[in-house]
Amino acid sequence: MKAIEIIEGITKGADKPEITCDTVKAGDSNREIKRVALSMFATVEVVKKAKKWGADMLIVHEPTYYDHMDVMIDTSVTRAKKKLIEDSGIVIFRYHDCMHSRDIDQITEGELHYLGLTGKLEKTKYSASYIFNSDKEITPLEMAQLMERELGIKHVRIAGSRDHKAKKIAACFGTPGGVFELLCDDSIDLVLTGEACEWKLSEYARDADLLGIKKALIVMGHIPSERDGMRLLTERMKKDYPELNVCYIECGEVYSYTDKE
Ligand SMILES: [Fe+2]
Ligand SMILES: [Fe+2]
């Protein structure tokens, strides 16, 4: 199976934007593929692990060269990374827009799946931001503990109230638009996101709580807030493409901490 055929297969049914970052970043899209690795980011370590595993193709959700459209600036880092990738011969495809532009956003679906939460998902006017009406009430503290336990996130941060019961939850994984607007909506109890402007969103949530308006913002970190969509895609591809060898490579969180490795 050629890389291009895999790309056409996995992106099928998505509302593909006219201008998209979902392109081949390295390698030959006509290459015959037998082994496909998936990860959140094509970090240097992920590329090396993929090569060691024998991957012909690597599918990632995020940019390789620190720019949304992967326009490469010339630095010692980008030059060395480009050489590593070229020497590996691996075809790298970014699968981003087509994951987010479906009736059910595949990233959001993956996060909720691995959290084990059930409920009803509603679109908002902001792309990749959803309202999740949870079947069960959950406090922000319980949600953060669930994330650390089920998603393996090292440090989940809570701004605002820790102990009110939340049911109407804004699921804004990654850094989509509309996170502040959804936080300002008084019908929403809790907002989940990957990363947030601290002086604006986090301080708003803190003041809301201090003024007796029960709401909270949970900041998961960008990678931990989206990688489970790639984990779920890996499981789907294993079923959909039995002729391929498919594996997930964990890229790990970008920050290290003093208390946990
Ligand atoms: Fe993202
Ligand atoms: Fe994303």
Coordinates of C-alpha atoms and ligand atoms in Angstrom, one line a residue:
M1 CA 0.0 0.0 0.0
K2 CA 1.3 3.4 -0.9
A3 CA 1.6 6.3 1.6
I4 CA -0.8 8.4 -0.5
E5 CA -3.4 5.6 -0.4
I6 CA -3.2 5.5 3.4
I7 CA -3.6 9.3 3.5
E8 CA -6.6 9.1 1.3
G9 CA -8.1 6.4 3.4
I10 CA -7.7 8.0 6.8
T11 CA -8.8 11.5 5.7
K12 CA -11.9 10.1 3.9
G13 CA -15.2 11.7 5.0
A14 CA -13.5 14.7 6.6
D15 CA -14.6 18.2 5.7
K16 CA -11.2 19.1 4.2
P17 CA -10.4 22.8 4.3
E18 CA -9.1 24.4 1.1
I19 CA -5.9 25.5 2.7
T20 CA -4.6 22.8 5.1
C21 CA -1.6 21.9 7.1
D22 CA -2.4 18.2 6.5
T23 CA 0.4 17.6 4.0
V24 CA 3.4 15.3 3.6
K25 CA 6.3 16.9 5.5
A26 CA 9.0 14.5 4.4
G27 CA 9.6 11.5 2.2
D28 CA 8.0 10.2 -0.9
S29 CA 4.2 9.8 -0.8
N30 CA 4.4 7.1 -3.5
R31 CA 6.6 4.9 -1.2
E32 CA 5.2 1.4 -0.5
I33 CA 4.3 1.2 3.2
K34 CA 4.3 -1.8 5.5
R35 CA 4.9 -0.2 9.0
V36 CA 3.1 2.9 10.2
A37 CA 3.9 4.7 13.5
L38 CA 1.7 7.3 15.0
S39 CA 2.5 10.0 17.6
M40 CA 1.5 13.5 18.7
F41 CA 4.8 15.1 17.6
A42 CA 7.7 14.0 15.3
T43 CA 10.2 14.8 18.1
V44 CA 13.8 13.9 17.5
E45 CA 13.2 10.9 19.9
V46 CA 10.0 9.8 18.1
V47 CA 11.8 9.9 14.7
K48 CA 14.6 7.8 16.1
K49 CA 12.2 5.3 17.8
A50 CA 10.2 5.1 14.6
K51 CA 13.3 4.3 12.6
K52 CA 14.4 1.7 15.1
W53 CA 11.0 0.0 14.9
G54 CA 11.3 0.0 11.1
A55 CA 8.6 2.5 10.3
D56 CA 8.1 3.5 6.7
M57 CA 5.6 6.2 7.6
L58 CA 5.0 8.4 10.6
I59 CA 1.6 10.1 11.2
V60 CA 1.6 13.0 13.6
H61 CA -0.9 15.6 14.7
E62 CA 1.3 18.6 15.2
P63 CA 4.0 20.5 13.2
T64 CA 7.5 19.2 12.7
Y65 CA 9.3 22.5 12.3
Y66 CA 7.7 24.8 14.9
D67 CA 5.3 26.5 12.4
H68 CA 1.7 25.7 11.7
M69 CA 2.3 25.3 8.0
D70 CA 5.8 23.8 8.6
V71 CA 7.5 26.7 6.9
M72 CA 11.1 26.0 8.0
I73 CA 13.3 28.7 9.3
D74 CA 17.0 28.0 8.9
T75 CA 18.6 27.3 12.3
S76 CA 21.1 24.8 13.7
V77 CA 18.1 22.9 15.1
T78 CA 16.0 22.8 12.0
R79 CA 19.0 21.8 9.9
A80 CA 19.9 18.9 12.2
K81 CA 16.3 17.7 12.4
K82 CA 15.8 17.8 8.7
K83 CA 19.0 15.8 8.2
L84 CA 17.8 13.2 10.8
I85 CA 14.4 12.9 9.1
E86 CA 15.9 12.7 5.6
D87 CA 18.4 10.1 6.6
S88 CA 15.6 8.0 8.1
G89 CA 13.7 8.0 4.8
I90 CA 10.4 7.9 6.7
V91 CA 7.3 9.5 5.1
I92 CA 5.9 12.0 7.6
F93 CA 2.3 13.0 7.3
R94 CA 0.6 15.6 9.5
Y95 CA -3.0 14.7 10.2
H96 CA -4.5 17.7 12.0
D97 CA -7.3 19.6 10.2
C98 CA -9.1 16.5 9.0
M99 CA -9.2 15.1 12.6
H100 CA -10.8 18.2 13.9
S101 CA -13.2 18.8 11.0
R102 CA -15.6 15.9 11.4
D103 CA -19.0 15.5 12.9
I104 CA -17.3 14.0 15.8
D105 CA -13.9 15.5 16.3
Q106 CA -11.4 12.6 16.5
I107 CA -9.2 14.3 19.1
T108 CA -12.1 15.1 21.4
E109 CA -13.5 11.6 20.9
G110 CA -10.1 10.1 21.9
E111 CA -9.7 12.2 25.1
L112 CA -13.3 11.4 26.3
H113 CA -12.9 7.8 25.4
Y114 CA -9.7 7.3 27.5
L115 CA -11.1 9.4 30.3
G116 CA -14.0 6.9 30.4
L117 CA -16.6 9.8 30.4
T118 CA -19.9 9.4 28.7
G119 CA -22.3 12.2 27.7
K120 CA -23.5 14.2 24.8
L121 CA -21.2 16.3 22.7
E122 CA -22.4 19.5 21.0
K123 CA -20.6 21.7 18.5
T124 CA -19.9 25.3 19.3
K125 CA -19.3 28.1 16.8
Y126 CA -15.6 27.7 17.5
S127 CA -13.8 25.0 15.6
A128 CA -12.4 22.2 17.8
S129 CA -14.2 23.5 20.9
Y130 CA -17.2 21.5 22.1
I131 CA -19.7 21.4 24.9
F132 CA -19.7 18.1 26.6
N133 CA -22.9 17.4 28.7
S134 CA -21.6 14.8 31.0
D135 CA -23.9 12.0 32.2
K136 CA -22.4 12.2 35.6
E137 CA -21.6 15.3 37.8
I138 CA -17.9 15.7 38.5
T139 CA -15.9 18.3 40.5
P140 CA -12.9 20.0 38.9
L141 CA -10.7 18.3 41.5
E142 CA -12.1 14.8 40.6
M143 CA -11.7 15.6 36.9
A144 CA -8.0 16.6 37.4
Q145 CA -7.4 13.4 39.4
L146 CA -9.1 11.4 36.7
M147 CA -6.9 13.0 34.0
E148 CA -3.7 12.2 36.0
R149 CA -4.9 8.6 36.6
E150 CA -6.4 7.7 33.2
L151 CA -4.3 9.8 30.8
G152 CA -1.1 9.7 32.7
I153 CA -0.7 13.5 32.9
K154 CA 2.0 14.5 35.3
H155 CA 0.5 17.8 36.6
V156 CA -3.0 19.0 35.8
R157 CA -3.6 22.6 36.8
I158 CA -6.9 24.0 38.1
A159 CA -7.8 27.7 38.2
G160 CA -11.0 28.6 40.1
S161 CA -13.3 26.5 42.1
R162 CA -12.1 22.9 42.9
D163 CA -15.2 21.5 44.5
H164 CA -18.4 22.4 42.7
K165 CA -20.4 19.8 40.8
A166 CA -19.9 20.3 37.0
K167 CA -22.0 18.7 34.3
K168 CA -21.9 21.2 31.4
I169 CA -18.2 21.1 30.4
A170 CA -16.4 22.9 27.6
A171 CA -14.0 20.5 25.9
C172 CA -11.4 22.7 24.2
F173 CA -8.5 20.3 23.8
G174 CA -5.2 21.7 22.3
T175 CA -5.5 25.5 21.9
P176 CA -8.6 26.1 19.9
G177 CA -10.6 29.3 19.5
G178 CA -13.3 30.5 21.8
V179 CA -11.9 29.2 25.1
F180 CA -12.2 32.5 26.9
E181 CA -15.7 33.1 25.5
L182 CA -16.8 29.7 26.7
L183 CA -15.3 30.4 30.1
C184 CA -17.3 33.6 30.3
D185 CA -20.6 31.7 29.5
D186 CA -22.3 31.4 32.9
S187 CA -24.1 28.2 31.8
I188 CA -20.8 26.4 31.6
D189 CA -19.4 24.9 34.8
L190 CA -16.0 23.8 33.7
V191 CA -13.6 24.4 30.8
L192 CA -10.9 21.9 29.8
T193 CA -8.0 23.0 27.6
G194 CA -4.5 22.3 26.6
E195 CA -2.8 25.6 27.3
A196 CA -4.1 29.0 28.3
C197 CA -3.1 32.6 28.6
E198 CA -2.6 32.7 32.4
W199 CA -3.2 36.4 33.0
K200 CA -6.5 36.3 31.2
L201 CA -8.2 32.9 31.4
S202 CA -6.8 31.5 34.6
E203 CA -7.2 34.8 36.5
Y204 CA -10.8 35.1 35.2
A205 CA -11.6 31.7 36.6
R206 CA -9.9 32.5 40.0
D207 CA -11.9 35.8 40.3
A208 CA -15.1 34.0 39.3
D209 CA -14.6 31.6 42.2
L210 CA -13.7 34.4 44.7
L211 CA -16.9 36.2 43.6
G212 CA -19.0 33.1 44.3
I213 CA -19.5 32.2 40.6
K214 CA -18.8 28.5 40.5
K215 CA -16.6 27.6 37.6
A216 CA -13.1 26.4 36.8
L217 CA -10.5 26.1 34.1
I218 CA -8.4 23.0 33.9
V219 CA -5.1 23.2 32.0
M220 CA -3.9 19.8 30.9
G221 CA -0.8 20.7 28.8
H222 CA -1.0 20.7 25.0
I223 CA 0.3 17.2 24.3
P224 CA -1.7 15.5 27.1
S225 CA -4.9 17.2 26.0
E226 CA -4.7 15.8 22.4
R227 CA -2.5 12.7 22.2
D228 CA -5.3 10.3 23.1
G229 CA -6.9 11.1 19.8
M230 CA -3.8 9.7 18.1
R231 CA -3.9 6.7 20.5
L232 CA -7.5 6.0 19.4
L233 CA -6.6 6.5 15.7
T234 CA -3.8 3.9 16.1
E235 CA -6.3 1.3 17.4
R236 CA -8.7 2.1 14.5
M237 CA -5.9 1.8 11.9
K238 CA -4.9 -1.6 13.4
K239 CA -8.4 -2.8 12.6
D240 CA -8.9 -1.0 9.3
Y241 CA -5.6 -1.9 7.8
P242 CA -4.8 -5.5 8.8
E243 CA -2.2 -5.7 6.1
L244 CA -0.1 -2.9 7.8
N245 CA 1.9 -3.1 11.0
V246 CA 0.7 -0.1 13.1
C247 CA 2.1 1.2 16.4
Y248 CA 1.8 4.2 18.7
I249 CA 4.9 6.0 19.9
E250 CA 4.5 8.2 23.0
C251 CA 6.3 11.5 22.6
G252 CA 6.0 12.4 26.3
E253 CA 5.3 15.8 27.8
V254 CA 7.5 18.7 26.7
Y255 CA 8.3 19.9 30.3
S256 CA 10.1 18.0 33.0
Y257 CA 9.3 18.6 36.7
T258 CA 11.3 18.5 39.9
D259 CA 9.0 15.9 41.6
K260 CA 8.3 13.5 38.7
E261 CA 10.5 12.3 35.9
Ligands
FE1 FE -2.9 21.0 19.0
FE2 FE -5.4 19.5 17.4

